[in-house]
Short mmCIF file of C-alpha atoms and ligand atoms in Angstrom, two decimals:
data_model
loop_
_atom_site.label_atom_id
_atom_site.label_comp_id
_atom_site.label_asym_id
_atom_site.label_seq_id
_atom_site.Cartn_x
_atom_site.Cartn_y
_atom_site.Cartn_z
CA MET A 1 6.09 -80.90 95.93
CA THR A 2 7.91 -78.07 96.28
CA LEU A 3 9.07 -77.24 99.81
CA MET A 4 8.60 -73.67 101.03
CA PRO A 5 11.75 -72.59 102.84
CA TRP A 6 9.75 -72.65 106.45
CA GLU A 7 8.46 -75.98 105.76
CA ARG A 8 11.94 -77.76 106.72
CA GLU A 9 11.63 -76.02 110.03
CA LEU A 10 8.37 -76.76 111.64
CA ALA A 11 9.91 -79.98 113.39
CA PRO A 12 11.69 -77.91 116.07
CA ILE A 13 8.70 -75.91 116.78
CA ALA A 14 5.86 -78.80 116.72
CA GLU A 15 8.27 -80.90 119.21
CA ARG A 16 8.19 -77.77 121.51
CA LEU A 17 4.45 -77.35 121.44
CA ARG A 18 3.61 -80.03 124.01
CA VAL A 19 0.70 -79.87 126.33
CA GLY A 20 2.27 -78.22 129.52
CA ALA A 21 5.40 -77.08 127.85
CA ARG A 22 4.58 -73.39 128.83
CA THR A 23 4.39 -71.61 125.39
CA THR A 24 3.65 -67.93 125.10
CA VAL A 25 2.26 -66.24 121.76
CA LEU A 26 2.59 -62.43 120.96
CA THR A 27 0.15 -61.46 118.02
CA GLY A 28 0.00 -58.58 115.98
CA ALA A 29 -1.99 -56.87 113.33
CA GLY A 30 -0.45 -59.27 110.76
CA VAL A 31 -2.58 -62.26 112.11
CA SER A 32 -5.74 -60.24 111.16
CA THR A 33 -4.85 -59.19 107.93
CA GLY A 34 -5.98 -62.67 106.32
CA SER A 35 -9.52 -61.74 107.71
CA GLY A 36 -9.44 -58.75 105.98
CA VAL A 37 -8.26 -56.28 108.77
CA PRO A 38 -5.87 -53.55 107.42
CA PRO A 39 -2.58 -53.53 109.36
CA PHE A 40 -1.05 -50.23 110.75
CA ARG A 41 1.93 -50.20 108.87
CA GLY A 42 2.97 -50.63 105.23
CA ASP A 43 1.19 -49.80 102.11
CA GLU A 44 -1.92 -51.14 103.34
CA GLY A 45 -1.61 -49.76 106.81
CA LEU A 46 -3.91 -47.60 108.26
CA TRP A 47 -1.15 -45.06 109.53
CA ARG A 48 -0.46 -44.57 106.10
CA ARG A 49 -4.17 -43.14 105.53
CA TYR A 50 -4.35 -41.55 109.07
CA ARG A 51 -1.98 -39.77 111.41
CA PRO A 52 -1.74 -41.41 114.74
CA GLU A 53 -1.69 -38.20 116.55
CA THR A 54 -4.94 -37.01 114.82
CA LEU A 55 -6.70 -39.99 115.95
CA ALA A 56 -5.05 -42.00 118.56
CA THR A 57 -4.00 -39.79 121.30
CA PRO A 58 -5.98 -38.54 124.39
CA ALA A 59 -5.29 -34.92 123.26
CA ALA A 60 -6.63 -35.49 119.58
CA CYS A 61 -9.75 -37.36 120.68
CA GLN A 62 -10.48 -34.42 123.25
CA ARG A 63 -9.87 -31.98 120.94
CA ASP A 64 -12.55 -33.44 118.30
CA PRO A 65 -14.13 -36.27 119.80
CA GLY A 66 -16.54 -36.72 116.77
CA LEU A 67 -13.51 -37.47 114.25
CA GLY A 68 -11.99 -39.96 116.79
CA TRP A 69 -15.12 -41.52 117.44
CA ASP A 70 -15.88 -41.68 113.43
CA TRP A 71 -12.79 -43.62 113.17
CA TYR A 72 -13.07 -45.92 115.81
CA ASP A 73 -16.60 -46.76 114.64
CA TRP A 74 -15.65 -47.52 111.17
CA ARG A 75 -12.85 -49.59 112.38
CA ARG A 76 -15.80 -51.43 114.49
CA GLN A 77 -17.85 -51.92 111.18
CA LEU A 78 -15.18 -53.12 109.50
CA VAL A 79 -14.01 -55.62 111.95
CA ALA A 80 -17.66 -56.69 112.70
CA GLY A 81 -17.93 -57.75 108.89
CA CYS A 82 -14.63 -59.98 109.19
CA GLU A 83 -14.49 -63.75 110.40
CA PRO A 84 -11.49 -64.88 112.34
CA ASN A 85 -9.03 -66.62 109.83
CA ARG A 86 -7.06 -70.14 110.23
CA ALA A 87 -4.23 -68.56 112.27
CA HIS A 88 -6.89 -67.54 114.82
CA ALA A 89 -8.62 -70.83 115.07
CA VAL A 90 -5.57 -72.83 115.36
CA LEU A 91 -4.21 -70.56 118.18
CA ALA A 92 -7.71 -71.00 119.77
CA ALA A 93 -7.34 -74.69 119.61
CA TRP A 94 -3.82 -74.54 121.60
CA THR A 95 -5.01 -72.49 124.11
CA ARG A 96 -8.12 -74.50 124.79
CA HIS A 97 -6.01 -77.86 124.99
CA ASP A 98 -3.21 -76.50 126.94
CA PRO A 99 -3.70 -74.32 130.00
CA THR A 100 -0.23 -73.50 130.24
CA MET A 101 -0.30 -71.52 127.06
CA ARG A 102 -0.50 -67.62 126.98
CA LEU A 103 -1.59 -65.52 124.32
CA ILE A 104 -0.80 -61.94 124.35
CA THR A 105 -2.36 -59.70 121.46
CA GLN A 106 -1.73 -56.41 120.57
CA ASN A 107 -4.96 -56.42 118.64
CA VAL A 108 -7.92 -54.77 119.52
CA ASP A 109 -10.37 -56.22 117.09
CA GLY A 110 -11.45 -58.99 119.20
CA LEU A 111 -10.94 -61.82 116.50
CA HIS A 112 -8.79 -64.12 118.94
CA GLU A 113 -11.89 -64.03 121.34
CA ARG A 114 -14.33 -64.73 118.56
CA ALA A 115 -12.28 -67.93 117.30
CA GLY A 116 -12.47 -69.46 120.92
CA SER A 117 -9.10 -68.43 122.28
CA GLU A 118 -8.98 -68.54 126.20
CA ARG A 119 -7.08 -66.21 128.62
CA VAL A 120 -6.18 -63.49 125.74
CA ILE A 121 -4.20 -60.94 127.23
CA ARG A 122 -5.25 -57.94 125.41
CA PHE A 123 -2.15 -55.66 125.39
CA HIS A 124 -3.54 -52.61 123.70
CA GLY A 125 -7.18 -53.18 125.01
CA SER A 126 -10.45 -53.89 122.88
CA LEU A 127 -12.57 -51.77 120.09
CA TRP A 128 -15.42 -53.56 121.97
CA GLU A 129 -15.04 -51.89 125.24
CA VAL A 130 -15.59 -48.49 126.11
CA GLY A 131 -15.20 -46.43 129.28
CA CYS A 132 -16.45 -42.65 130.79
CA TRP A 133 -13.94 -40.14 129.34
CA ASP A 134 -14.48 -38.50 132.81
CA ARG A 135 -14.24 -41.75 134.58
CA CYS A 136 -17.54 -40.71 136.39
CA PRO A 137 -17.85 -42.31 139.73
CA SER A 138 -21.21 -44.55 138.67
CA SER A 139 -19.09 -46.13 136.05
CA PRO A 140 -16.82 -49.31 135.77
CA ALA A 141 -13.59 -48.70 134.42
CA ARG A 142 -14.55 -50.20 131.00
CA TRP A 143 -17.39 -52.17 130.05
CA SER A 144 -18.50 -54.40 126.84
CA ASP A 145 -20.41 -52.35 123.94
CA LEU A 146 -20.82 -54.16 120.82
CA THR A 147 -23.47 -51.38 119.13
CA VAL A 148 -22.49 -51.26 115.38
CA PRO A 149 -22.57 -48.45 114.32
CA PHE A 150 -23.19 -46.13 116.97
CA PRO A 151 -26.79 -44.22 115.99
CA VAL A 152 -24.68 -41.15 117.33
CA LEU A 153 -21.27 -39.91 117.36
CA PRO A 154 -19.80 -39.35 119.65
CA PRO A 155 -21.72 -41.75 121.86
CA THR A 156 -22.11 -40.82 125.46
CA CYS A 157 -21.75 -42.34 128.75
CA ARG A 158 -24.61 -44.33 129.85
CA TYR A 159 -23.98 -43.53 133.46
CA CYS A 160 -23.42 -39.91 133.45
CA GLY A 161 -24.30 -38.91 129.71
CA GLY A 162 -20.98 -37.28 129.09
CA LEU A 163 -18.46 -38.86 126.58
CA LEU A 164 -17.54 -41.81 126.03
CA ARG A 165 -13.99 -43.33 124.95
CA PRO A 166 -12.87 -46.37 123.05
CA GLY A 167 -11.03 -49.18 125.34
CA VAL A 168 -7.99 -48.99 123.51
CA VAL A 169 -4.63 -47.81 124.66
CA TRP A 170 -3.74 -44.37 122.80
CA PHE A 171 -0.37 -43.17 121.89
CA GLY A 172 1.18 -41.71 125.06
CA GLU A 173 -0.97 -43.80 127.70
CA GLY A 174 0.21 -46.41 129.96
CA ILE A 175 -0.45 -50.44 129.53
CA ASP A 176 -2.82 -51.41 132.38
CA PRO A 177 -0.41 -52.69 135.37
CA THR A 178 -2.20 -56.03 135.57
CA VAL A 179 -1.75 -56.55 131.88
CA LEU A 180 2.08 -55.72 131.81
CA ALA A 181 2.53 -57.88 135.16
CA ASP A 182 0.48 -61.06 133.35
CA SER A 183 2.70 -60.36 129.98
CA GLU A 184 6.05 -60.06 131.85
CA ALA A 185 5.00 -63.47 133.81
CA ALA A 186 4.40 -65.13 130.55
CA THR A 187 7.84 -64.38 129.41
CA ALA A 188 8.90 -67.23 131.63
CA CYS A 189 8.31 -69.84 129.14
CA GLU A 190 9.81 -72.57 127.03
CA LEU A 191 8.84 -71.45 123.67
CA PHE A 192 7.92 -67.86 122.74
CA LEU A 193 6.13 -67.22 119.40
CA THR A 194 6.04 -63.50 118.00
CA ILE A 195 3.50 -63.54 115.07
CA GLY A 196 2.46 -60.79 112.41
CA THR A 197 3.98 -57.82 114.57
CA SER A 198 6.28 -55.26 112.90
CA ALA A 199 8.04 -55.15 116.77
CA LEU A 200 8.20 -51.53 116.60
CA VAL A 201 6.12 -50.38 119.44
CA TYR A 202 7.28 -51.05 123.05
CA PRO A 203 6.67 -52.30 125.45
CA ALA A 204 5.02 -55.11 123.19
CA ALA A 205 7.98 -55.16 121.23
CA GLY A 206 10.50 -55.97 123.92
CA LEU A 207 8.72 -59.25 125.00
CA VAL A 208 10.41 -61.40 122.81
CA ALA A 209 13.77 -60.48 123.92
CA ARG A 210 12.89 -60.72 127.57
CA ALA A 211 11.51 -64.24 126.76
CA ARG A 212 14.69 -65.12 125.35
CA GLU A 213 16.96 -63.78 128.01
CA ARG A 214 15.01 -66.17 130.37
CA GLY A 215 15.83 -69.17 128.20
CA ALA A 216 12.89 -69.54 125.93
CA PHE A 217 13.14 -70.51 122.44
CA THR A 218 11.87 -68.04 120.18
CA VAL A 219 10.54 -67.89 116.74
CA GLU A 220 9.18 -65.19 114.40
CA ILE A 221 6.39 -65.76 111.89
CA ASN A 222 6.25 -62.90 109.57
CA PRO A 223 6.79 -62.82 106.01
CA ASP A 224 8.69 -59.31 106.22
CA GLU A 225 11.87 -58.43 108.11
CA THR A 226 11.35 -56.59 111.42
CA PRO A 227 13.87 -55.29 113.93
CA VAL A 228 13.53 -58.72 116.01
CA SER A 229 14.42 -60.80 112.94
CA ASP A 230 18.20 -61.36 114.14
CA HIS A 231 17.67 -61.59 117.50
CA VAL A 232 15.24 -64.81 117.52
CA ASP A 233 16.13 -68.28 117.29
CA LEU A 234 14.28 -69.14 114.16
CA VAL A 235 12.63 -67.03 111.69
CA LEU A 236 9.60 -68.49 109.48
CA ARG A 237 9.15 -66.23 106.37
CA GLY A 238 5.39 -66.51 105.48
CA THR A 239 2.06 -65.59 106.53
CA ALA A 240 0.59 -66.71 110.20
CA GLU A 241 -2.47 -68.34 108.34
CA ALA A 242 0.04 -70.62 106.06
CA ILE A 243 2.52 -71.37 108.88
CA LEU A 244 -0.02 -72.08 111.63
CA ASP A 245 -2.17 -74.33 109.39
CA ALA A 246 1.31 -76.40 108.50
CA ILE A 247 2.25 -76.56 112.08
CA GLU A 248 -0.75 -77.75 113.58
CA PRO A 249 -1.22 -81.21 112.46
CA HIS A 250 2.31 -81.73 113.82
CA SER A 251 1.80 -80.26 117.02
CA ALA A 252 1.17 -82.08 120.38
CA ALA A 253 -0.90 -79.45 121.83
CA ARG A 254 -4.03 -80.36 120.37
P1 OAD B 1 2.08 -53.48 112.08
O1 OAD B 1 1.14 -52.95 111.09
O2 OAD B 1 2.75 -52.56 112.58
O3 OAD B 1 2.54 -54.82 111.50
C1 OAD B 1 2.01 -55.97 111.35
C2 OAD B 1 3.03 -56.79 110.94
O4 OAD B 1 2.37 -58.08 110.09
C3 OAD B 1 4.06 -56.59 109.77
O5 OAD B 1 5.21 -56.55 110.17
C4 OAD B 1 3.83 -57.50 108.53
O6 OAD B 1 4.88 -57.55 107.70
C5 OAD B 1 2.92 -58.55 109.53
N1 OAD B 1 2.43 -59.25 108.57
C6 OAD B 1 1.48 -58.75 107.37
N2 OAD B 1 0.53 -60.06 106.85
C7 OAD B 1 0.97 -60.76 107.63
C8 OAD B 1 0.40 -62.34 107.69
N3 OAD B 1 -0.60 -62.69 106.80
N4 OAD B 1 0.79 -63.13 108.73
C9 OAD B 1 1.84 -62.80 109.48
N5 OAD B 1 2.46 -61.51 109.37
C10 OAD B 1 1.86 -60.53 108.66
O7 OAD B 1 1.03 -53.93 113.47
P2 OAD B 1 1.22 -54.48 114.84
O8 OAD B 1 2.74 -54.73 114.85
O9 OAD B 1 0.33 -55.21 115.61
O10 OAD B 1 -1.01 -50.01 118.75
O11 OAD B 1 1.44 -52.87 115.41
C11 OAD B 1 1.62 -52.69 116.91
C12 OAD B 1 0.91 -51.54 117.54
O12 OAD B 1 1.09 -50.30 116.56
C13 OAD B 1 -0.96 -51.70 117.47
O13 OAD B 1 -1.00 -52.50 118.24
C14 OAD B 1 -0.99 -50.47 117.34
C15 OAD B 1 -0.18 -49.89 116.64
O14 OAD B 1 0.01 -48.35 116.51
C16 OAD B 1 -1.96 -48.91 119.52
O15 OAD B 1 -3.01 -48.73 118.87
C17 OAD B 1 -1.36 -48.81 120.59
#
């Protein structure tokens, strides 16, 4: 059998993946590419085909809500047709068996939850939540809406009839303070895995450095180099689905 270079490196991670060992995982779009969800960057990335400033900013969606919602409705349809992959399944098993494990995701696709992950910290919100654009007084801040596709675009607020907005964080918007606080707390861990993220978008990209500063053993899982590759304790070059699948049988967090 030919050993992939990373296969020799699994033992130090598997040993650390004990129940109660306080592991934190940060995921990005690369975890969902194996399910057919396009990433944001790279040759197949969404931002190659669409400009973020025309689709994912409050100003853009206010200027042309139909265009903005067309894009979100298309992404909701695409994700609705995808299934969680092996990477989602392994992470879900770990979160279920180890209540000290924290899973922070930048993904808005909901695939971690569909795989059964518990206590997911959704750093950039969710495609499957919506809110009233005008924050009308009768509406909650966000609510779940699984309609696919929306019969009419742009969809309207069920409380006031005004415009709806997707429950995602747009460029130029802040991260929910509770989410930020939970994520900062999760950097106090023994093992921190950064998986399938280009580590370009802050503040999420800063979490791995924070964890390392606080004494965590840090690992990157990604087929490609990123700005954090030189600043983690171990890099495993490969796909999330292959590497997590290989770690799982050795891990004690089962
Ligand atoms: P990106 O598209 O920027 O990066 C995806 C990363 O996944 C890249 O580094 C790829 O090399 C890697 N990758 C691809 N396939 C993989 C696989 N099978 N296994 C593991 N890694 C793989 O996505 P993010 O880093 O998630 O923000 O992007 C961060 C944020 O930028 C997103 O949350 C979004 C975007 O703008 C907002 O919408 C606010």
